[in-house]
Short mmCIF file of C-alpha atoms in Angstrom, two decimals:
data_model
loop_
_atom_site.label_atom_id
_atom_site.label_comp_id
_atom_site.label_asym_id
_atom_site.label_seq_id
_atom_site.Cartn_x
_atom_site.Cartn_y
_atom_site.Cartn_z
CA MET A 193 13.85 -2.42 9.64
CA LYS A 194 11.46 -4.41 7.93
CA PRO A 195 11.37 -4.57 4.14
CA VAL A 196 9.10 -2.85 2.14
CA ALA A 197 7.92 -6.26 0.76
CA ASP A 198 7.09 -8.25 4.26
CA LEU A 199 5.17 -5.20 5.62
CA SER A 200 1.08 -5.59 5.85
CA PHE A 201 -1.18 -2.40 4.18
CA GLU A 202 -1.95 -0.94 7.64
CA ASP A 203 1.79 -1.39 8.57
CA ALA A 204 3.60 0.18 5.50
CA LEU A 205 1.07 3.23 5.81
CA ARG A 206 1.07 3.91 9.57
CA GLU A 207 4.97 3.53 9.07
CA LEU A 208 4.73 5.98 5.55
CA GLU A 209 2.57 8.22 7.76
CA GLN A 210 5.72 8.91 10.52
CA VAL A 211 7.69 9.08 6.90
CA VAL A 212 6.26 12.31 6.53
CA SER A 213 5.84 13.67 9.58
CA GLN A 214 9.58 13.64 10.02
CA LEU A 215 10.21 15.23 6.72
CA GLU A 216 7.76 17.56 6.73
CA GLY A 217 9.02 18.28 10.47
CA GLY A 218 12.39 19.29 9.06
CA ALA A 219 14.85 18.24 11.83
CA VAL A 220 16.26 15.44 9.51
CA ASP A 221 19.74 16.07 8.01
CA LEU A 222 20.14 16.22 4.40
CA GLU A 223 21.17 12.97 3.74
CA LYS A 224 19.32 10.84 6.30
CA SER A 225 15.89 13.41 4.65
CA ILE A 226 16.85 11.52 1.02
CA ALA A 227 16.61 7.81 2.66
CA ILE A 228 13.75 8.83 4.50
CA TYR A 229 12.14 9.80 1.39
CA GLU A 230 13.46 6.75 -0.86
CA ARG A 231 11.83 4.47 2.09
CA GLY A 232 8.63 6.68 1.95
CA ALA A 233 7.97 6.00 -2.11
CA GLU A 234 8.68 2.10 -1.16
CA LEU A 235 6.32 2.42 0.73
CA LYS A 236 3.77 4.59 -1.37
CA LYS A 237 4.50 2.21 -3.70
CA HIS A 238 3.44 -0.92 -1.60
CA CYS A 239 0.95 0.24 -0.17
CA GLU A 240 -0.68 1.69 -4.41
CA ALA A 241 -0.19 -1.68 -4.78
CA LYS A 242 -1.58 -3.44 -2.03
CA LEU A 243 -4.83 -1.67 -3.15
CA ALA A 244 -4.89 -2.37 -6.72
CA GLN A 245 -4.91 -6.36 -5.03
CA ALA A 246 -8.13 -5.37 -2.99
CA GLN A 247 -9.35 -3.42 -5.92
CA ALA A 248 -9.57 -6.08 -8.11
CA ARG A 249 -10.49 -9.23 -5.63
CA ILE A 250 -13.55 -7.28 -5.12
CA GLU A 251 -14.44 -6.43 -8.70
CA GLN A 252 -14.71 -10.00 -9.10
CA ILE A 253 -17.30 -10.69 -7.01
CA THR A 254 -20.23 -11.53 -9.10
CA LEU A 255 -24.01 -10.58 -8.83
CA ALA A 256 -26.84 -12.64 -9.11
CA GLU A 257 -30.27 -10.81 -10.98
CA ASN A 258 -31.34 -9.14 -8.07
CA GLY A 259 -27.46 -7.16 -7.57
CA GLN A 260 -27.06 -9.58 -4.74
CA PRO A 261 -23.31 -11.36 -4.53
CA ASP A 262 -23.25 -14.62 -5.10
CA GLY A 263 -19.83 -15.22 -5.42
CA THR A 264 -17.36 -14.89 -6.90
CA ALA A 265 -15.15 -14.95 -10.28
CA PRO A 266 -11.32 -16.33 -10.75
CA PHE A 267 -8.85 -12.64 -10.74
CA ASP A 268 -6.35 -13.08 -13.17
CA ALA A 269 -3.50 -10.82 -11.81
CA GLN A 270 -2.47 -10.49 -15.50
#
């Protein structure tokens, strides 16, 4: 299993969907359910961070007076 930090947004989301399906199915024993839930929480956090990064990049697109994109401004993640 790949570390969560190494997953793309799409891969993490796909795995998170699998986690939800497994937990909703209820066919997993308690200990495995806990481990799956913890992995799901990590995946959720990772996806949220990736979305926040994408949103920040989009917000940095600058617009000309006519409303058309005309470049980008530096993104400061701090």
